[in-house]
C-alpha positions as a printed NumPy array, in Angstrom:
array([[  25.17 ,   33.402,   34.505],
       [  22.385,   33.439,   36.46 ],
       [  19.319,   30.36 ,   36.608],
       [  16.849,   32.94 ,   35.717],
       [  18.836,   34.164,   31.952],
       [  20.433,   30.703,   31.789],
       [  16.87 ,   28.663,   31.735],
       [  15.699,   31.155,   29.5  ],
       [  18.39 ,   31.23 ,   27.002],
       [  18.406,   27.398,   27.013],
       [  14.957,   26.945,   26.031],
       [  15.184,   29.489,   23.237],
       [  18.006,   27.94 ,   21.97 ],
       [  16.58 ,   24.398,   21.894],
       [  12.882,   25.436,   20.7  ],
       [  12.601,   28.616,   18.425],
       [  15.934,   28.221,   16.195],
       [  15.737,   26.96 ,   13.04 ],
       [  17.064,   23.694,   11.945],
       [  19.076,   25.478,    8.991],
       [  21.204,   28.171,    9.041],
       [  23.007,   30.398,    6.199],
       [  26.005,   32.676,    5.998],
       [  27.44 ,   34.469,    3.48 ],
       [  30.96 ,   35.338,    3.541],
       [  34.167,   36.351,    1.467],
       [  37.595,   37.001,    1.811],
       [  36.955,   41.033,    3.411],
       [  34.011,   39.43 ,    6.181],
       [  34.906,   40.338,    9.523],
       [  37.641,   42.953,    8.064],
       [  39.815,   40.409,    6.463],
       [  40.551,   38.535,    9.529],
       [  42.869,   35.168,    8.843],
       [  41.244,   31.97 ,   10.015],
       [  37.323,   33.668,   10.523],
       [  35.658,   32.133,    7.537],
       [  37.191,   28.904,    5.519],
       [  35.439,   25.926,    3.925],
       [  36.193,   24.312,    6.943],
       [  34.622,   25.666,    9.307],
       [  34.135,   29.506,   11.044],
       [  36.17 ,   30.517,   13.789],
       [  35.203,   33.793,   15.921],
       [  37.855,   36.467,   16.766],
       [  38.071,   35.591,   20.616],
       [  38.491,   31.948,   19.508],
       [  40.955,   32.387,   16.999],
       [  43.107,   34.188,   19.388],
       [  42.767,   31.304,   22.014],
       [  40.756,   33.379,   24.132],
       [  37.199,   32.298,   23.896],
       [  35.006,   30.779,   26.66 ],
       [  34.33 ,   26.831,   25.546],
       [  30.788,   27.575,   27.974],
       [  29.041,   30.405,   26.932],
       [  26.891,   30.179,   30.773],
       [  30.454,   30.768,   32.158],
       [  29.491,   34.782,   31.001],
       [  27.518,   36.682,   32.83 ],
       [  24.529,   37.487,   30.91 ],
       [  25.776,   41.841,   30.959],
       [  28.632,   40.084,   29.525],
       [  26.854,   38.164,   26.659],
       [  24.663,   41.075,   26.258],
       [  27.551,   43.285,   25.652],
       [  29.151,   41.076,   23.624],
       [  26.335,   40.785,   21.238],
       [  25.519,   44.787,   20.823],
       [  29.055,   45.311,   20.172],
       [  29.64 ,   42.488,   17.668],
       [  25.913,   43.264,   16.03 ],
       [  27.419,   47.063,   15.561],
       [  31.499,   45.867,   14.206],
       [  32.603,   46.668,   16.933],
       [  36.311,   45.53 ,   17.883],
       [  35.73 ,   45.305,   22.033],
       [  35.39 ,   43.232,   23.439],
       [  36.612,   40.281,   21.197],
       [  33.539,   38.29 ,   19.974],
       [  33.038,   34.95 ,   20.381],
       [  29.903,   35.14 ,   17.888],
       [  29.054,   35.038,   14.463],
       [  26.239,   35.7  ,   12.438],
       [  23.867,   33.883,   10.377],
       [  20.258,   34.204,    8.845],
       [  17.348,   31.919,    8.586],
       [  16.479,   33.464,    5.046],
       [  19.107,   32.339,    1.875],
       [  18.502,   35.578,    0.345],
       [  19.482,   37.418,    3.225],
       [  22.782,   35.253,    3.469],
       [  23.401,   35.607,   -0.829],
       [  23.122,   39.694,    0.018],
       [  26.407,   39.465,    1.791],
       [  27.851,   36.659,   -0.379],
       [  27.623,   38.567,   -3.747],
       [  30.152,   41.416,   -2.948],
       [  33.385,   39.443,   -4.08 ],
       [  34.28 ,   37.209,   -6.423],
       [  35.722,   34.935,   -3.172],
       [  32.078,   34.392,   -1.806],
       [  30.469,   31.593,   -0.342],
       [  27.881,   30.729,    0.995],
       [  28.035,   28.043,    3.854],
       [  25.039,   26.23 ,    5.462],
       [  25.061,   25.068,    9.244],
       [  22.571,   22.578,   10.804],
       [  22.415,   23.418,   14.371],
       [  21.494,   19.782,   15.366],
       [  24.558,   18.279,   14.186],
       [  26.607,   20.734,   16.165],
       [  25.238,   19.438,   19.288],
       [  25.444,   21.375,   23.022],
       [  28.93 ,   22.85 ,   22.201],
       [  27.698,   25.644,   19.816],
       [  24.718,   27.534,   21.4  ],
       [  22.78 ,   30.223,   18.865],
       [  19.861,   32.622,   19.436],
       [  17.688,   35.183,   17.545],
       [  19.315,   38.591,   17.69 ],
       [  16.33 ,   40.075,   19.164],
       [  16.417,   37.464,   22.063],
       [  19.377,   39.242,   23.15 ],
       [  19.339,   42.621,   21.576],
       [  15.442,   43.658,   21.182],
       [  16.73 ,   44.196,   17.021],
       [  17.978,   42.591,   14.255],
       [  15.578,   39.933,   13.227],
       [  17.354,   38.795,   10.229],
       [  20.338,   37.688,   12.309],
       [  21.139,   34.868,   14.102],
       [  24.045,   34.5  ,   16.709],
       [  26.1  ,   31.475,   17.307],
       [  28.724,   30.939,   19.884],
       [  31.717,   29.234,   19.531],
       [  33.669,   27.542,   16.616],
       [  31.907,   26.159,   13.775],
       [  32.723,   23.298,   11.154],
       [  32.645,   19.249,   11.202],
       [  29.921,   17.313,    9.502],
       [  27.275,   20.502,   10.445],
       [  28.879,   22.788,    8.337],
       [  29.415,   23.153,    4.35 ],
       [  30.59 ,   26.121,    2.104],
       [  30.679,   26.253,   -1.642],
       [  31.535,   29.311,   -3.942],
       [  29.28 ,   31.442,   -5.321],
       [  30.422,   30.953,   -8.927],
       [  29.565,   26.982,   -8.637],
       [  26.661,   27.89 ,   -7.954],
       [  25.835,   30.598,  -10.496],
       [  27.315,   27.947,  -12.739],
       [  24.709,   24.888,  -11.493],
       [  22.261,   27.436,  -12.3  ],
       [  21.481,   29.79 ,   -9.233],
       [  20.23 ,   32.59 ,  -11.166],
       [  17.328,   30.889,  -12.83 ],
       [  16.006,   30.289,   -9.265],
       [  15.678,   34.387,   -7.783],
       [  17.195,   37.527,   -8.271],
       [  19.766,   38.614,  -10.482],
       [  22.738,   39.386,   -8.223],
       [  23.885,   42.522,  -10.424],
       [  20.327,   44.318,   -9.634],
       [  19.74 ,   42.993,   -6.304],
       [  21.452,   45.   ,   -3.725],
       [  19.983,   44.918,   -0.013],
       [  21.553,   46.905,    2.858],
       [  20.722,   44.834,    5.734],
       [  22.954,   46.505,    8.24 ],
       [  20.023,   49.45 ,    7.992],
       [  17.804,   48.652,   11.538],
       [  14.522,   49.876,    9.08 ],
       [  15.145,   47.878,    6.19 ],
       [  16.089,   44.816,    8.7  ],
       [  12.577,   44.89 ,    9.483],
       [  10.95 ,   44.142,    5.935],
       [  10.79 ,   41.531,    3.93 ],
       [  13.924,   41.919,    1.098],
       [  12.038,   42.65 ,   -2.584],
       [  10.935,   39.361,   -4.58 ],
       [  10.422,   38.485,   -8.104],
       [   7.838,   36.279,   -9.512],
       [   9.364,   33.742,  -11.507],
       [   8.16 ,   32.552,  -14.875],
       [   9.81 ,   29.601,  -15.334],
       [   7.665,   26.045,  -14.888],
       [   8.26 ,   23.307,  -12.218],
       [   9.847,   20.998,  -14.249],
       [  12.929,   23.845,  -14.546],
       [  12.795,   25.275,  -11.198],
       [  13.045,   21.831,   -9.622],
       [  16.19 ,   20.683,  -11.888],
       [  17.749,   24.034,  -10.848],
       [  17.221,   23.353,   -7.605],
       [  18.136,   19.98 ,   -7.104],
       [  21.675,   20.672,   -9.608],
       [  22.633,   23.632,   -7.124],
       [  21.852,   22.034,   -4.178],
       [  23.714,   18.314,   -5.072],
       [  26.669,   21.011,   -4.521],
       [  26.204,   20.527,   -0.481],
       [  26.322,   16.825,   -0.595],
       [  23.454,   14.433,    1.118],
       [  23.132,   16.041,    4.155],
       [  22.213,   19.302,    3.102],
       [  20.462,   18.853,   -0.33 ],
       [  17.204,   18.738,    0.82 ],
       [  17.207,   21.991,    3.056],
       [  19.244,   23.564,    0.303],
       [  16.562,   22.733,   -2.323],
       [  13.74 ,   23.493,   -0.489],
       [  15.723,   27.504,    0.192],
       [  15.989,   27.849,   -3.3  ],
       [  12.143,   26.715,   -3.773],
       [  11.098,   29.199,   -0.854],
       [  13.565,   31.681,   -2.429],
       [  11.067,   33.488,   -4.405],
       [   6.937,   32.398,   -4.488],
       [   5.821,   30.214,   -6.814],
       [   2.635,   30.985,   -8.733],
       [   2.489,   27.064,   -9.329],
       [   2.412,   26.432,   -5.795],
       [   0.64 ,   27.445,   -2.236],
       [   2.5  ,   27.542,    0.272],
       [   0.226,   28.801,    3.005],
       [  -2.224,   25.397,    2.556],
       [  -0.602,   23.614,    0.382],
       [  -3.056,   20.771,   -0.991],
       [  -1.783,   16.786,   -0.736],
       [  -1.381,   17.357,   -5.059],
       [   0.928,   20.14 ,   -4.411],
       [   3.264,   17.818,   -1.914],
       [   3.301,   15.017,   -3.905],
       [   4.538,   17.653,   -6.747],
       [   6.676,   19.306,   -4.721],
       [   8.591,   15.404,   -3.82 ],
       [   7.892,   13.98 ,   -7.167],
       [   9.991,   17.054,   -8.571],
       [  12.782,   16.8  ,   -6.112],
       [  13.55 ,   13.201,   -6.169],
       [  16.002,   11.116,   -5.918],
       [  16.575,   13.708,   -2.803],
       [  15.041,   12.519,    0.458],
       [  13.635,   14.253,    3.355],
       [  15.777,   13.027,    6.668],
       [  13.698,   11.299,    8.911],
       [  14.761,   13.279,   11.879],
       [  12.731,   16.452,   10.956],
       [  10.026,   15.045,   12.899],
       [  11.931,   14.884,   16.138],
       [  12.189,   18.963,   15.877],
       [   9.826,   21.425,   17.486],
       [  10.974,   24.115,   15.172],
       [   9.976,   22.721,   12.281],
       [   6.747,   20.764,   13.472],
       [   5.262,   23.153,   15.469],
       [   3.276,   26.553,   14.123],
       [   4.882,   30.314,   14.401],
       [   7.43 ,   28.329,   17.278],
       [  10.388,   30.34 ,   14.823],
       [  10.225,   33.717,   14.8  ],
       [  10.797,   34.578,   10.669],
       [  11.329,   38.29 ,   11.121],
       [   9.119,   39.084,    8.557],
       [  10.868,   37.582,    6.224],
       [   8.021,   35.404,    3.609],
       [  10.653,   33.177,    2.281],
       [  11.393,   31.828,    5.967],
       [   7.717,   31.81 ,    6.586],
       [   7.571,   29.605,    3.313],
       [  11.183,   27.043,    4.128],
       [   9.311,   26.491,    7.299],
       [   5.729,   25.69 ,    6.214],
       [   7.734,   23.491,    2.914],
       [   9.694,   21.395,    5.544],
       [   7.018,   20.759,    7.999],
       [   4.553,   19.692,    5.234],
       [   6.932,   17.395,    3.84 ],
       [   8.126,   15.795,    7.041],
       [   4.238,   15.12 ,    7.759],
       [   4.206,   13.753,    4.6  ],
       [   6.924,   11.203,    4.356],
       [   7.781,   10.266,    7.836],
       [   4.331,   11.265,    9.769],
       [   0.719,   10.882,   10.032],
       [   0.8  ,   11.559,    6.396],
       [   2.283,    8.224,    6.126],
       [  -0.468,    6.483,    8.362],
       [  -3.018,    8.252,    6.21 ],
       [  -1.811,    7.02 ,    2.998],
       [  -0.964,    3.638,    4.106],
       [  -4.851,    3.541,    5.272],
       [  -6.122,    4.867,    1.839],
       [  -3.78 ,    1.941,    0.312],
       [  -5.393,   -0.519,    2.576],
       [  -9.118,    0.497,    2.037],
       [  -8.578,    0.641,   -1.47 ],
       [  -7.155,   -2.832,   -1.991],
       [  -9.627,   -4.336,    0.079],
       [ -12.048,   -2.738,   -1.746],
       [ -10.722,   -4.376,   -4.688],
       [ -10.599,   -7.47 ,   -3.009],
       [ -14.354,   -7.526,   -2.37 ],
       [ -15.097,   -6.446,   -6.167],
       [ -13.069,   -9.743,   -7.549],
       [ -14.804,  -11.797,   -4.74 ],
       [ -18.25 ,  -10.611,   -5.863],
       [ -17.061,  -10.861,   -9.829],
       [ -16.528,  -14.048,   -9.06 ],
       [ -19.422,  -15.305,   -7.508],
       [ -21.403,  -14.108,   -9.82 ],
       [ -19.467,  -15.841,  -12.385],
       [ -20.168,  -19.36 ,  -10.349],
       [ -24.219,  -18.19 ,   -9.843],
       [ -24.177,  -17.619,  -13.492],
       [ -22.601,  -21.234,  -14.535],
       [ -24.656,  -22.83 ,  -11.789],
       [ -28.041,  -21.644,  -13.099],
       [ -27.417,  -22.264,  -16.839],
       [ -29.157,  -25.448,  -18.349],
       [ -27.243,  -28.392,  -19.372],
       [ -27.044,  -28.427,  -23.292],
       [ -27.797,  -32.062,  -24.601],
       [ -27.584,  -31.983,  -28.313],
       [ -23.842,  -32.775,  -29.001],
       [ -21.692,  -32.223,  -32.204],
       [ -22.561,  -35.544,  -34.05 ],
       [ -26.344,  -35.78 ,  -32.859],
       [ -29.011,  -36.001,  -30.288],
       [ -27.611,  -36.432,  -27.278],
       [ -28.707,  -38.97 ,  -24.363],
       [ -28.451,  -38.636,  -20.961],
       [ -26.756,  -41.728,  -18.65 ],
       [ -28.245,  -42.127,  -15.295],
       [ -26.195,  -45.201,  -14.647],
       [ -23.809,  -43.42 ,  -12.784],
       [ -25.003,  -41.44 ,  -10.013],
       [ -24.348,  -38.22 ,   -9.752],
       [ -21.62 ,  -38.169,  -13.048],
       [ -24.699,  -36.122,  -14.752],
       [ -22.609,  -37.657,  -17.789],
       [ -24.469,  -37.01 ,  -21.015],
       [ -23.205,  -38.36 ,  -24.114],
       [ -24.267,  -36.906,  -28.18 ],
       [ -23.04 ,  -38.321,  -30.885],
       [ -18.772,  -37.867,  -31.287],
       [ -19.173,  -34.86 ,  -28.647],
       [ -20.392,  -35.231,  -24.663],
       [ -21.641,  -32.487,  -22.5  ],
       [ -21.342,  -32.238,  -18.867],
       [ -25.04 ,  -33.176,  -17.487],
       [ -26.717,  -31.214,  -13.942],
       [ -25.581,  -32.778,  -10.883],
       [ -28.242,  -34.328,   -8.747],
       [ -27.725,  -33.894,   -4.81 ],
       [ -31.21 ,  -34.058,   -3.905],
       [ -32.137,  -37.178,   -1.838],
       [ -34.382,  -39.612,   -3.313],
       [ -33.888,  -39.745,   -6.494],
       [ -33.661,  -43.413,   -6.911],
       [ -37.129,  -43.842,   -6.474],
       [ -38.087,  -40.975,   -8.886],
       [ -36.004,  -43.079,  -11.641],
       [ -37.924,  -45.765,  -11.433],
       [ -41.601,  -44.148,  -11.347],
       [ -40.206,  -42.475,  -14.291],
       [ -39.481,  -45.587,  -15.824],
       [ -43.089,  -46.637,  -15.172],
       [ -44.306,  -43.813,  -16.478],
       [ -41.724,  -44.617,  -19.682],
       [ -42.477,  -48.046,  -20.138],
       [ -39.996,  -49.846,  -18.279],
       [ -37.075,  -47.927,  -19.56 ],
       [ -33.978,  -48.362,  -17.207],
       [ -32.532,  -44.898,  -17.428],
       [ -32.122,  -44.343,  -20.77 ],
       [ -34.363,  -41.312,  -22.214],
       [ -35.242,  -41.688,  -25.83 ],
       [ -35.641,  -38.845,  -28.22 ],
       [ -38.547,  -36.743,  -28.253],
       [ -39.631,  -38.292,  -31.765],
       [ -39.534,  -41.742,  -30.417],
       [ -40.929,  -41.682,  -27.241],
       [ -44.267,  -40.183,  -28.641],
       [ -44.296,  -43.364,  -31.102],
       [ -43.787,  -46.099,  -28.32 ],
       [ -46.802,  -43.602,  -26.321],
       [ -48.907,  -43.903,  -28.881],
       [ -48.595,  -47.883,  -28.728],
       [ -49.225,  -48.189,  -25.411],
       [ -52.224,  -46.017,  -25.37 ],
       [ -53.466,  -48.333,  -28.449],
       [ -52.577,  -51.948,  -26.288],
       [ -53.159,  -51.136,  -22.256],
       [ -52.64 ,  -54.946,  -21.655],
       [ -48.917,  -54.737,  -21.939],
       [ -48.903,  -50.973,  -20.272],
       [ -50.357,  -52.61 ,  -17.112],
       [ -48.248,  -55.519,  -17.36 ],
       [ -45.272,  -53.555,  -17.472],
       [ -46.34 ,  -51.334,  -14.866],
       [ -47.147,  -54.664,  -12.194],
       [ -43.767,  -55.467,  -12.567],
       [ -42.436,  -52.287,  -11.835],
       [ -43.844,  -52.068,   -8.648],
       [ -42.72 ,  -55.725,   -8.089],
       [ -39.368,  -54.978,   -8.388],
       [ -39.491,  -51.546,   -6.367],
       [ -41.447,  -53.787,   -3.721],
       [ -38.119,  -56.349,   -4.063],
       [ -35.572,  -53.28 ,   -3.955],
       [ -37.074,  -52.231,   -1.034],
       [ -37.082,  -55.836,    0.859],
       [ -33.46 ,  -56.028,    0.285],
       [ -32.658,  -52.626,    1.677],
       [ -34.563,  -53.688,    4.798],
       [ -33.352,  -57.348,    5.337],
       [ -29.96 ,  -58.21 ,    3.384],
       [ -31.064,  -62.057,    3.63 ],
       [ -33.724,  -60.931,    1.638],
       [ -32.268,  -61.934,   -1.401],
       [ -30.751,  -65.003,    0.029],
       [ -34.354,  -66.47 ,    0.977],
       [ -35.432,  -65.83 ,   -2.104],
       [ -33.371,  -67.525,   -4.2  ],
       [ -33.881,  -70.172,   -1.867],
       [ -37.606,  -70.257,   -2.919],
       [ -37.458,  -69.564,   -6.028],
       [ -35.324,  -72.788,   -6.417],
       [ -38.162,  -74.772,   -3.922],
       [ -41.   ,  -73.523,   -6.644],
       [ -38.762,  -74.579,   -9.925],
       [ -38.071,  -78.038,   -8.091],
       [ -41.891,  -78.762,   -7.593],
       [ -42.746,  -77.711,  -10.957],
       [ -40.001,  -80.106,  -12.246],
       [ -41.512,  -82.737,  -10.499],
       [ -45.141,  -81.86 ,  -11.1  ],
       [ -44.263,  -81.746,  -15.33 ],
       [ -42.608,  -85.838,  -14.785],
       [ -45.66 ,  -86.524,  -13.249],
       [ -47.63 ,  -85.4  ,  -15.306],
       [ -45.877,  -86.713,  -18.269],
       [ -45.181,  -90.463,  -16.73 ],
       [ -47.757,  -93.286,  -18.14 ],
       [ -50.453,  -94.134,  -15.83 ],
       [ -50.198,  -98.106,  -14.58 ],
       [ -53.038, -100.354,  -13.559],
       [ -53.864, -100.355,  -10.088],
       [ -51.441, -102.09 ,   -7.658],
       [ -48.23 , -102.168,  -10.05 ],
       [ -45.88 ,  -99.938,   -9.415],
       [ -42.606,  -98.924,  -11.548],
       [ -39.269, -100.414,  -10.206],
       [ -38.127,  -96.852,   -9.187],
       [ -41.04 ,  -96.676,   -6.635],
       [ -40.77 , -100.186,   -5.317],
       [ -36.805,  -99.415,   -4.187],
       [ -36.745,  -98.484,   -0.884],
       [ -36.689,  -95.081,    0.741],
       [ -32.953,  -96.105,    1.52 ],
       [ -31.645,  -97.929,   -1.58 ],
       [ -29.837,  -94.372,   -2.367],
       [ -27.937,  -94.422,    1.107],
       [ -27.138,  -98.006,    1.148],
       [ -25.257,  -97.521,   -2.566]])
């Protein structure tokens, strides 16, 4: 073949064919040949003979043309080395609903890999865009066929048309053209996607998914839109077919990611398998998945910043509230011995007192205490404190007195603070001052002698008490 048709065919067959393929066939398909159409696999005339070409390039492209317009028409010459398949599973069930030996096989064109090469029928013949042409042998893990009946059975007929009133002629150029008549179902998600998911478990894992999304495209859903489909109606649409998963490797393809890159022939329910699969890929495996995980993460920090405020507001609130002082058993009274416990103990109960952090407060106890009478900490009761008051005001003499040696002792706090020998020297002076009063009372006390006799204790010598 030449570079010109051979580039050209190669990037139509790698960018504008769908993923999924269908076929439906029975026992008279191809006139009855042996060998053409099994559960294994399909096997074209020339092939089955032994006389196919394993590189379809290795044809001239008159010859592949040729090829095509006679195998598109049933004719017998020259011996294909094609077979046809459709994009839209209506199309395919048309064919498959003559005999009681149909099938219907599936074919995923990736799978098949560079030895099976398939175009649109217009690509080569200008017509025919329902059809699909594939060269060379089909079957392996990219191809599956399952009767008709089974599938009737798992509930096919609850999903489309009735097979005994839908007939469609597709071999007709004009009716090729048009979309096949649809019929609006009535029946609610919850049945369509059990129907689905029953008939298309049939096909195994590989092929459920595509299966059940045909069968949802099949017909249109009144439940459902399918030309923007809102993020409510995906998450439907994959709540309804779990436990089946969209493969990951949809978002590697260019015909199913990319807009109008498949030509659908006019037919809506391709138009709607194609917009279903590349909305769900998006979803689960592409920047559908970014976007979510984003909305997850915003939201949950959100939430994160709601508990952190909750809580410190909780703390503010504990903070500000006054310390209760009237216990269980009584009035309560308030410790100051310990700094900063803010202990406060009432009667058989005890409440947890205010902290105090500010600096200082040493001193402010004891002008307090000044101010209290010389109390060391202790506050009385309201009742009691306005008695001793009242006394004080009544005697000022002991008031003052009280109040001198207050600031004696803050004057004395201070000292040692400044100096620690402080305290030292003055114990050493206050024992100087108690020894000269000592000796001051026995003299005062000892009887006076007439002049020029002295006691025996004076006479001894300054000595005597060394000597001894």
């Amino acid at each position: 073949m030449d570079q010109k048709n051979k580039a050209r065919l190669k990037h139509l067959s790698k960018t504008t064919i769908p993923r999924y393929l269908f076929r439906g066939w029975c026992a008279l398909s191809g006139g009855g040949a042996a060998g053409l159409n099994t559960v294994d696999g399909v096997c074209p005339h020339a092939f089955n003979r032994g006389r196919g070409h394993k590189n379809v390039y290795n044809l001239t492209y008159d010859q592949l043309h040729t090829m095509a317009v006679s195998h598109y028409g049933g004719g017998l010459l020259p011996e294909t080395e094609l077979s046809s398949w459709a994009a839209s599973i209506s199309v395919a069930l048309s064919y498959a609903r003559r005999e009681p030996s149909s099938h219907l096989a599936i074919l995923d064109t990736k799978v098949l890999g560079s030895s099976v090469k398939v175009w649109h029928a217009p690509q080569l013949l200008d017509w025919g865009p329902h059809e699909y042409l594939a060269h060379g042998p089909i079957g392996g893990d990219g191809y599956k066929a399952v009767p008709v009946t089974a599938l009737e059975a798992a509930g096919l007929r609850a999903l489309g048309e009735d097979p005994k009133e839908y007939e469609y002629l597709l071999r007709d150029e004009q009716a090729g053209r048009h979309s096949p008549p649809a019929k609006l179902e009535v029946s609610g998600p919850d049945v369509i996607f059990g129907a689905c998911k029953q008939v298309a478990e049939l096909y195994g894992r590989a092929f459920a998914m595509p299966v059940a999304l045909a069968l949802l495209a099949w017909v249109p859903r009144d439940w459902y839109c399918y030309d923007e489909p809102s993020a409510e109606d995906k998450a439907v649409i994959t709540r309804g077919l779990t436990p089946l998963a969209t493969p990951q490797d949809w978002t590697e393809s260019v015909a199913i990611l990319v807009d109008d890159r498949v030509d659908t022939g006019g037919y809506l329910d391709v138009r709607r398998l194609m917009k279903l699969m590349q909305v769900l890929a998006d979803r689960n495996h592409g920047k559908g998945v970014r976007q979510r995980e984003m909305r997850e993460r915003k939201r949950a920090l959100g939430e994160a910043e709601r508990n952190r405020e909750q809580v410190e507001n909780l703390r503010e609130g504990a903070h500000n509230q006054k310390p209760n002082l009237e216990g269980k058993g009584g009035k309560g009274v308030k410790h100051e011995g310990e700094r900063g416990s803010g202990r406060t103990r009432a009667g058989n109960g005890s409440l947890r007192g205010q902290r105090r952090v500010e600096k200082g407060d040493e001193k402010k106890d004891e002008e307090s205490n000044v101010a209290n009478g010389g109390c060391n900490g202790v506050s009385k009761p309201s009742g009691e404190g306005k008695k001793d008051e009242a006394k004080r005001n009544a005697n000022p003499e002991p008031k003052a007195k009280a109040k001198n040696n207050a600031l004696k002792e803050i004057d004395r706090n201070a000292a040692r603070k400044k100096d620690p020998e402080t305290p030292k020297k003055a114990k050493n002076d206050k024992q100087a001052r108690d020894k000269q009063a000592r000796d001051k009372t026995v003299g005062d006390e000892a009887p006076k002698l007439p002049p020029g006799k002295a006691t025996k204790s004076a006479q001894k010598p300054k000595n005597a008490r060394r000597k001894r």
